[in-house]
């Protein structure tokens, strides 16, 4: 099918900037970016964009207003939307955590039995409490969940946490995590034969994969090659090339960005020299 793809993007809030920069890095940025624009087309791709609140994206996709969209995984579950998660995007990471005031004696979620819990995620909270067999009263609030205990509205909260600094600032302490979230690309359930959607998922996925990796290059004497390459992650095989200087080879490999800091000193100690790491733009495994 070759019709134009329609996609909902967060128009404001935490997921806006990283979502727009993901589209830019993927070469499909909006044609008329701007704070007040509600609709746009993509550069270089047959995609029509609709800018809406991240909260509204799950319903828009479920109801077929758009073919796909970017939102938080927490919002997909909280709305109970019948959509398909096409891709985890690796940003907007946070978790729903239960927290109590620092003076409270509760040690774990099971200690919330019979207590009042404020949350803006009542559906996920109710499901988790039911699964754990904990009966508690949920108080639904739409914002500033973390001040509910101080206002006397609740004994505890179930709220989104990324660094934990908002909890600490409000005199709260986490007593357990109940749900992990991150930004996701979602599509309508069941429309798998949609070529443009598959292409978009692949292109965004290639950028997400690339961001997590670095291209590593170094030189090493041939007799040390086995020892040095044994330090590299086992996935994939490094490229080894002879240099003009006899007895020395250049090694190229793709490595996870997260291990670079610990890998480089080991490579150097093992005899590698002229070590370079480069960012990767796209990666299709
Ligand atoms: P917004 O309300 O538009 O700023 O977007 C909120 C969404 O951003 C949430 O539903 C989460 O998916 C995501 N998010 C990531 N980190 C946090 C955080 N620390 N607090 C709240 N939302 C977060």
CSV table of C-alpha atoms and ligand atoms in Angstrom, one decimal:
chain,number,residue,atom,x,y,z
A,1,UNK,CA,0.0,0.0,0.0
A,2,UNK,CA,1.5,3.4,-0.9
A,3,UNK,CA,-0.9,5.9,0.6
A,4,UNK,CA,0.5,8.7,2.9
A,5,UNK,CA,1.2,7.8,6.5
A,6,UNK,CA,-0.3,9.9,9.2
A,7,UNK,CA,1.5,10.2,12.5
A,8,UNK,CA,0.8,11.9,15.8
A,9,UNK,CA,3.7,13.6,17.7
A,10,UNK,CA,3.7,15.1,21.2
A,11,UNK,CA,3.1,18.9,20.7
A,12,UNK,CA,4.5,19.8,24.2
A,13,UNK,CA,5.8,18.4,27.4
A,14,UNK,CA,8.8,16.1,28.1
A,15,UNK,CA,8.4,13.9,25.0
A,16,UNK,CA,8.2,16.8,22.5
A,17,UNK,CA,11.9,17.7,22.0
A,18,UNK,CA,13.4,14.2,21.9
A,19,UNK,CA,10.6,13.1,19.5
A,20,UNK,CA,11.3,15.9,17.1
A,21,UNK,CA,15.0,15.4,17.3
A,22,UNK,CA,14.5,11.7,16.6
A,23,UNK,CA,12.6,12.6,13.4
A,24,UNK,CA,15.3,15.1,12.5
A,25,UNK,CA,18.1,12.5,13.0
A,26,UNK,CA,16.0,10.1,10.9
A,27,UNK,CA,15.9,12.6,8.0
A,28,UNK,CA,12.1,13.1,8.2
A,29,UNK,CA,11.8,16.3,10.2
A,30,UNK,CA,8.6,18.4,10.0
A,31,UNK,CA,8.5,20.9,7.1
A,32,UNK,CA,7.2,23.8,9.2
A,33,UNK,CA,8.5,23.3,12.7
A,34,UNK,CA,7.1,25.9,15.2
A,35,UNK,CA,5.5,26.1,18.5
A,36,UNK,CA,2.0,26.8,17.2
A,37,UNK,CA,1.8,24.6,14.2
A,38,UNK,CA,-0.8,21.8,14.7
A,39,UNK,CA,-0.2,19.9,11.4
A,40,UNK,CA,2.7,19.6,9.1
A,41,UNK,CA,4.3,17.3,6.4
A,42,UNK,CA,7.6,15.6,6.7
A,43,UNK,CA,10.7,16.6,4.6
A,44,UNK,CA,11.8,13.7,2.4
A,45,UNK,CA,8.9,11.3,3.2
A,46,UNK,CA,5.2,11.0,2.5
A,47,UNK,CA,4.2,11.5,6.2
A,48,UNK,CA,1.5,13.9,7.5
A,49,UNK,CA,2.2,14.9,11.1
A,50,UNK,CA,-0.4,15.9,13.7
A,51,UNK,CA,0.8,17.6,16.8
A,52,UNK,CA,-1.2,16.6,19.9
A,53,UNK,CA,-0.7,16.0,23.6
A,54,UNK,CA,1.2,12.8,24.4
A,55,UNK,CA,-1.9,11.7,26.5
A,56,UNK,CA,-4.2,11.8,23.5
A,57,UNK,CA,-1.9,9.8,21.1
A,58,UNK,CA,-3.0,6.3,22.3
A,59,UNK,CA,-6.7,7.1,21.5
A,60,UNK,CA,-6.0,8.9,18.2
A,61,UNK,CA,-4.1,5.8,17.0
A,62,UNK,CA,-6.6,3.3,18.4
A,63,UNK,CA,-9.5,5.2,16.7
A,64,UNK,CA,-7.7,5.5,13.4
A,65,UNK,CA,-7.5,9.3,13.4
A,66,UNK,CA,-3.8,8.6,12.6
A,67,UNK,CA,-1.9,5.5,11.6
A,68,UNK,CA,0.8,5.7,14.2
A,69,UNK,CA,2.2,8.0,16.9
A,70,UNK,CA,4.8,8.6,19.6
A,71,UNK,CA,3.8,8.6,23.3
A,72,UNK,CA,4.8,7.1,26.7
A,73,UNK,CA,4.3,3.4,27.3
A,74,UNK,CA,2.7,4.4,30.6
A,75,UNK,CA,0.0,6.3,28.7
A,76,UNK,CA,-0.7,3.4,26.4
A,77,UNK,CA,-1.4,1.1,29.4
A,78,UNK,CA,-3.2,3.8,31.4
A,79,UNK,CA,-5.6,4.5,28.5
A,80,UNK,CA,-6.1,0.8,28.0
A,81,UNK,CA,-5.6,1.6,24.3
A,82,UNK,CA,-5.9,-1.2,21.7
A,83,UNK,CA,-2.7,-0.3,19.8
A,84,UNK,CA,0.5,-2.1,18.9
A,85,UNK,CA,3.9,-1.1,20.2
A,86,UNK,CA,6.0,-1.0,17.1
A,87,UNK,CA,9.3,0.3,18.6
A,88,UNK,CA,10.8,1.3,22.0
A,89,UNK,CA,12.5,4.6,21.4
A,90,UNK,CA,15.0,4.7,24.3
A,91,UNK,CA,14.1,8.1,25.7
A,92,UNK,CA,11.5,9.4,28.1
A,93,UNK,CA,12.5,6.6,30.5
A,94,UNK,CA,10.8,6.6,33.8
A,95,UNK,CA,9.0,4.3,36.2
A,96,UNK,CA,5.8,4.3,38.2
A,97,UNK,CA,6.8,4.0,41.8
A,98,UNK,CA,5.0,3.9,45.1
A,99,UNK,CA,6.3,6.4,47.6
A,100,UNK,CA,5.5,7.6,51.1
A,101,UNK,CA,6.6,10.5,53.3
A,102,UNK,CA,10.1,10.0,54.8
A,103,UNK,CA,8.6,9.7,58.3
A,104,UNK,CA,6.2,6.9,57.2
A,105,UNK,CA,7.1,3.4,58.4
A,106,UNK,CA,6.0,1.6,55.2
A,107,UNK,CA,8.8,-0.5,53.7
A,108,UNK,CA,7.2,-2.0,50.7
A,109,UNK,CA,4.1,-1.8,48.5
A,110,UNK,CA,2.4,-4.5,50.6
A,111,UNK,CA,2.4,-2.0,53.6
A,112,UNK,CA,0.0,0.2,51.6
A,113,UNK,CA,-2.9,-2.2,52.5
A,114,UNK,CA,-6.0,-0.1,53.6
A,115,UNK,CA,-4.3,3.2,52.9
A,116,UNK,CA,-5.1,6.1,50.6
A,117,UNK,CA,-2.9,6.4,47.5
A,118,UNK,CA,-2.9,9.4,45.2
A,119,UNK,CA,-2.1,8.8,41.6
A,120,UNK,CA,-2.6,10.1,38.0
A,121,UNK,CA,-2.3,6.5,36.8
A,122,UNK,CA,-5.3,4.8,38.5
A,123,UNK,CA,-5.7,2.0,35.9
A,124,UNK,CA,-2.1,0.7,36.1
A,125,UNK,CA,-2.1,1.2,39.9
A,126,UNK,CA,-5.4,-0.7,40.4
A,127,UNK,CA,-4.2,-3.5,38.2
A,128,UNK,CA,-0.9,-3.9,40.1
A,129,UNK,CA,-2.5,-3.7,43.5
A,130,UNK,CA,-5.1,-6.3,42.5
A,131,UNK,CA,-2.3,-8.6,41.2
A,132,UNK,CA,-0.5,-8.2,44.5
A,133,UNK,CA,-3.8,-8.8,46.5
A,134,UNK,CA,-3.5,-5.4,48.2
A,135,UNK,CA,-6.7,-3.6,49.0
A,136,UNK,CA,-6.2,0.2,49.1
A,137,UNK,CA,-8.1,3.3,48.2
A,138,UNK,CA,-7.0,5.1,45.1
A,139,UNK,CA,-7.4,8.9,44.9
A,140,UNK,CA,-7.2,10.1,41.3
A,141,UNK,CA,-5.4,13.4,40.8
A,142,UNK,CA,-4.4,14.9,37.5
A,143,UNK,CA,-1.2,16.7,38.4
A,144,UNK,CA,1.3,17.5,41.2
A,145,UNK,CA,0.7,14.0,42.6
A,146,UNK,CA,3.7,14.3,44.9
A,147,UNK,CA,2.2,17.0,47.1
A,148,UNK,CA,-0.9,14.9,48.0
A,149,UNK,CA,0.5,13.5,51.2
A,150,UNK,CA,1.5,17.0,52.5
A,151,UNK,CA,-2.1,18.3,51.7
A,152,UNK,CA,-3.5,15.4,53.7
A,153,UNK,CA,-5.2,14.0,50.5
A,154,UNK,CA,-3.4,10.7,50.7
A,155,UNK,CA,-0.9,8.6,52.8
A,156,UNK,CA,1.1,7.6,49.7
A,157,UNK,CA,1.5,8.2,46.0
A,158,UNK,CA,2.0,6.1,42.9
A,159,UNK,CA,3.8,8.5,40.6
A,160,UNK,CA,6.2,8.7,37.6
A,161,UNK,CA,9.8,9.0,38.7
A,162,UNK,CA,12.9,9.4,36.5
A,163,UNK,CA,15.7,10.7,38.7
A,164,UNK,CA,13.9,10.7,42.1
A,165,UNK,CA,14.7,14.4,42.7
A,166,UNK,CA,11.0,15.4,42.7
A,167,UNK,CA,10.3,12.7,45.3
A,168,UNK,CA,13.1,13.9,47.5
A,169,UNK,CA,12.2,17.6,47.1
A,170,UNK,CA,8.7,16.8,48.4
A,171,UNK,CA,9.9,14.7,51.4
A,172,UNK,CA,8.9,11.4,49.8
A,173,UNK,CA,10.7,8.0,49.7
A,174,UNK,CA,10.2,5.3,47.2
A,175,UNK,CA,9.0,1.9,48.5
A,176,UNK,CA,8.8,0.1,45.2
A,177,UNK,CA,8.6,0.2,41.4
A,178,UNK,CA,5.5,-1.0,39.7
A,179,UNK,CA,5.9,-0.2,36.0
A,180,UNK,CA,8.8,0.7,33.6
A,181,UNK,CA,8.1,3.2,30.9
A,182,UNK,CA,9.8,4.9,27.9
A,183,UNK,CA,8.7,6.7,24.7
A,184,UNK,CA,7.3,4.3,22.2
A,185,UNK,CA,6.1,4.3,18.5
A,186,UNK,CA,2.6,2.8,18.4
A,187,UNK,CA,0.5,1.8,15.5
A,188,UNK,CA,-3.1,0.6,15.0
A,189,UNK,CA,-3.5,-3.0,15.9
A,190,UNK,CA,-3.7,-5.4,13.0
A,191,UNK,CA,-2.6,-3.1,10.1
A,192,UNK,CA,0.7,-5.0,9.5
A,193,UNK,CA,0.5,-4.8,5.7
A,194,UNK,CA,1.1,-1.1,5.7
A,195,UNK,CA,4.4,-0.6,3.8
A,196,UNK,CA,5.0,3.0,4.8
A,197,UNK,CA,4.6,2.1,8.5
A,198,UNK,CA,7.1,-0.7,8.2
A,199,UNK,CA,9.6,1.7,6.5
A,200,UNK,CA,9.1,4.4,9.2
A,201,UNK,CA,9.6,1.8,12.0
A,202,UNK,CA,12.8,0.5,10.3
A,203,UNK,CA,14.2,4.0,9.7
A,204,UNK,CA,13.5,5.2,13.3
A,205,UNK,CA,14.8,1.9,14.6
A,206,UNK,CA,18.1,2.3,12.7
A,207,UNK,CA,18.7,5.6,14.5
A,208,UNK,CA,17.8,4.2,17.9
A,209,UNK,CA,20.1,1.3,17.4
A,210,UNK,CA,22.9,3.6,16.2
A,211,UNK,CA,22.6,5.9,19.2
A,212,UNK,CA,23.4,3.0,21.5
A,213,UNK,CA,26.6,2.1,19.7
A,214,UNK,CA,30.0,3.5,18.7
A,215,UNK,CA,32.3,2.7,15.8
A,216,UNK,CA,35.7,1.7,17.3
A,217,UNK,CA,39.0,1.8,15.4
A,218,UNK,CA,42.5,1.1,16.7
A,219,UNK,CA,45.9,-0.3,15.5
A,220,UNK,CA,47.7,-3.2,17.1
A,221,UNK,CA,50.7,-5.4,16.5
A,222,UNK,CA,49.7,-8.7,14.8
A,223,UNK,CA,51.0,-10.8,17.6
A,224,UNK,CA,48.7,-9.1,20.1
A,225,UNK,CA,45.6,-9.3,17.9
A,226,UNK,CA,44.0,-12.3,19.6
A,227,UNK,CA,44.5,-10.9,23.0
A,228,UNK,CA,43.1,-7.5,22.1
A,229,UNK,CA,40.1,-8.7,20.1
A,230,UNK,CA,39.2,-11.1,23.1
A,231,UNK,CA,38.4,-7.8,24.9
A,232,UNK,CA,35.7,-6.9,22.4
A,233,UNK,CA,32.1,-7.9,22.8
A,234,UNK,CA,31.5,-11.2,21.2
A,235,UNK,CA,28.6,-10.1,19.0
A,236,UNK,CA,29.7,-9.6,15.4
A,237,UNK,CA,33.2,-10.0,14.0
A,238,UNK,CA,35.7,-7.2,13.9
A,239,UNK,CA,37.2,-6.1,10.6
A,240,UNK,CA,41.0,-6.6,10.6
A,241,UNK,CA,43.1,-4.9,7.9
A,242,UNK,CA,46.8,-4.8,7.2
A,243,UNK,CA,48.5,-1.5,7.5
A,244,UNK,CA,51.4,-0.2,5.3
A,245,UNK,CA,53.7,-0.7,8.3
A,246,UNK,CA,54.4,-4.4,8.3
A,247,UNK,CA,53.3,-6.4,11.4
A,248,UNK,CA,50.6,-3.9,12.4
A,249,UNK,CA,46.9,-4.2,11.7
A,250,UNK,CA,43.9,-1.9,12.0
A,251,UNK,CA,40.8,-3.2,13.8
A,252,UNK,CA,37.3,-1.8,13.3
A,253,UNK,CA,34.4,-2.9,15.4
A,254,UNK,CA,31.0,-1.8,16.6
A,255,UNK,CA,30.7,-1.7,20.4
A,256,UNK,CA,27.9,-0.6,22.8
A,257,UNK,CA,28.4,3.0,23.9
A,258,UNK,CA,27.9,2.0,27.5
A,259,UNK,CA,31.1,-0.1,27.6
A,260,UNK,CA,33.4,2.4,25.9
A,261,UNK,CA,34.6,4.0,29.2
A,262,UNK,CA,35.7,0.6,30.6
A,263,UNK,CA,37.0,-0.8,27.3
A,264,UNK,CA,39.4,1.9,26.2
A,265,UNK,CA,41.9,1.6,29.1
A,266,UNK,CA,41.9,-2.2,28.7
A,267,UNK,CA,42.7,-1.9,25.0
A,268,UNK,CA,45.5,0.5,25.6
A,269,UNK,CA,47.0,-1.7,28.4
A,270,UNK,CA,46.9,-4.6,25.9
A,271,UNK,CA,48.9,-2.7,23.3
A,272,UNK,CA,46.2,-1.0,21.1
A,273,UNK,CA,47.2,2.4,19.8
A,274,UNK,CA,45.6,5.3,17.8
A,275,UNK,CA,42.3,4.4,19.3
A,276,UNK,CA,39.3,6.3,17.9
A,277,UNK,CA,35.6,6.1,18.6
A,278,UNK,CA,33.0,7.6,16.2
A,279,UNK,CA,29.3,8.1,16.5
A,280,UNK,CA,27.1,5.9,14.3
A,281,UNK,CA,24.3,7.5,12.3
A,282,UNK,CA,22.3,4.5,11.3
A,283,UNK,CA,22.4,0.8,12.1
A,284,UNK,CA,20.3,-1.9,10.6
A,285,UNK,CA,21.4,-5.2,12.2
B,1,LIG,P1,4.1,15.4,29.5
B,1,LIG,O1,3.0,15.3,30.5
B,1,LIG,O2,3.5,15.8,28.1
B,1,LIG,O3,5.3,16.1,29.9
B,1,LIG,O4,4.6,13.9,29.2
B,1,LIG,C1,4.5,13.0,30.3
B,1,LIG,C2,5.1,11.7,29.8
B,1,LIG,O5,6.5,11.8,29.8
B,1,LIG,C3,4.8,10.6,30.8
B,1,LIG,O6,3.6,10.0,30.5
B,1,LIG,C4,6.0,9.7,30.6
B,1,LIG,O7,5.8,8.8,29.5
B,1,LIG,C5,7.1,10.6,30.2
B,1,LIG,N1,8.1,10.9,31.3
B,1,LIG,C6,9.4,10.7,31.4
B,1,LIG,N2,9.9,11.0,32.5
B,1,LIG,C7,9.0,11.5,33.3
B,1,LIG,C8,8.9,12.0,34.6
B,1,LIG,N3,10.0,12.1,35.4
B,1,LIG,N4,7.7,12.5,35.1
B,1,LIG,C9,6.6,12.4,34.3
B,1,LIG,N5,6.6,11.9,33.1
B,1,LIG,C10,7.8,11.5,32.5
